[in-house]
């Protein structure tokens, strides 16, 4: 289908979906600013997500989809974006409520949680590859309702869900998104739990926004500025060096990607500032 026609068909869905999603993200951000990962705060956020998901479901059941392309788009990208938030915060809630008190026990517990993520990845490797490379050749089996194929490694949860609002793999898509965020959270907890402090503690403090630093970190990682270093290792180094906590920097990166214009705002400002400095120096010399 030509993109202009497809874009027109999904417009009505997008307006409603984006309104609900943007309000949800704004509400979550307001709550997160107020405190750290307290149990009560997570409970409130989970309730907000459940309410937003119910609102989206009500719209879908009432209005349906214009065609299969719109339906696939919704169950492949839009619904998973909200469900991923629910999976993520529910996982954090479980981790926090079950976390032991002893420092050594905490590290063991968190490492076990990381192993669970790795097992899920290993057990669903083919779908991970399919989804992350944005393939579409079997989308009709994966992201259309009533088209499930038992041979495609279905999660048990699919058989227990409302099939009017579920496909065989929209939950798996949400799990991929959520598991990335959960991994970042656990790695951050492990880092905070580490009793061996760095011998050198920088006196430098990052004064720009967390979003700006996240943009810089991902740019350096994409360029290979630190060789094959993992993005998490790079982020932690910046956090320790510049006395800042980036929180869920993967989520921040997703927000950067969703910008309609100027997705590299901070990098562009760095370039402009450097050129301005060079020009000013040249003027003084001349």
Short mmCIF file of N, CA, C and O in Angstrom, two decimals, residues 2 46 55 66 74 81 86 89 95 151 176 211 222 226 229 237 276:
data_model
loop_
_atom_site.label_atom_id
_atom_site.label_comp_id
_atom_site.label_asym_id
_atom_site.label_seq_id
_atom_site.Cartn_x
_atom_site.Cartn_y
_atom_site.Cartn_z
N UNK A 2 0.50 2.28 -0.82
CA UNK A 2 1.27 3.52 -0.87
C UNK A 2 1.23 4.19 0.49
O UNK A 2 0.20 4.23 1.16
N UNK A 46 1.36 1.98 37.76
CA UNK A 46 0.73 0.79 37.17
C UNK A 46 -0.76 1.04 36.95
O UNK A 46 -1.32 0.67 35.90
N UNK A 55 -8.54 2.35 28.01
CA UNK A 55 -9.09 3.38 27.14
C UNK A 55 -8.80 3.06 25.67
O UNK A 55 -9.67 3.23 24.81
N UNK A 66 -9.42 0.15 9.86
CA UNK A 66 -9.82 0.39 8.47
C UNK A 66 -9.44 -0.78 7.57
O UNK A 66 -10.16 -1.13 6.65
N UNK A 74 -0.97 -1.25 14.54
CA UNK A 74 -1.38 -1.07 15.93
C UNK A 74 -0.80 -2.16 16.83
O UNK A 74 -0.21 -1.87 17.87
N UNK A 81 3.85 -0.57 22.87
CA UNK A 81 4.50 0.56 23.54
C UNK A 81 3.89 0.82 24.91
O UNK A 81 4.60 1.17 25.87
N UNK A 86 3.68 -1.36 31.18
CA UNK A 86 3.04 -2.16 32.23
C UNK A 86 3.94 -3.31 32.67
O UNK A 86 4.11 -3.55 33.87
N UNK A 89 7.06 -1.72 34.70
CA UNK A 89 6.79 -1.26 36.07
C UNK A 89 6.32 -2.40 36.98
O UNK A 89 6.62 -2.41 38.18
N UNK A 95 10.55 -6.81 41.76
CA UNK A 95 11.95 -6.79 42.17
C UNK A 95 12.10 -6.08 43.50
O UNK A 95 12.79 -6.55 44.41
N UNK A 151 2.77 -23.23 15.68
CA UNK A 151 4.17 -23.58 15.42
C UNK A 151 5.12 -22.42 15.68
O UNK A 151 6.34 -22.60 15.65
N UNK A 176 9.95 -7.49 24.50
CA UNK A 176 11.25 -7.08 23.98
C UNK A 176 11.57 -5.66 24.45
O UNK A 176 12.67 -5.37 24.95
N UNK A 211 18.64 14.30 29.13
CA UNK A 211 18.36 13.98 27.72
C UNK A 211 19.55 14.33 26.84
O UNK A 211 19.93 13.57 25.94
N UNK A 222 27.46 4.94 18.96
CA UNK A 222 27.19 4.66 17.55
C UNK A 222 28.43 4.87 16.70
O UNK A 222 28.66 4.15 15.71
N UNK A 226 34.41 4.32 21.83
CA UNK A 226 35.01 3.52 22.90
C UNK A 226 35.17 2.06 22.47
O UNK A 226 35.05 1.14 23.30
N UNK A 229 32.77 -1.23 23.49
CA UNK A 229 32.20 -1.08 24.83
C UNK A 229 30.68 -1.09 24.78
O UNK A 229 30.07 -0.51 23.87
N UNK A 237 29.92 4.98 33.20
CA UNK A 237 31.15 5.75 33.33
C UNK A 237 30.84 7.25 33.36
O UNK A 237 31.40 7.99 34.18
N UNK A 276 31.26 28.70 16.80
CA UNK A 276 31.19 30.08 17.29
C UNK A 276 32.46 30.45 18.06
O UNK A 276 33.00 31.54 17.91
#
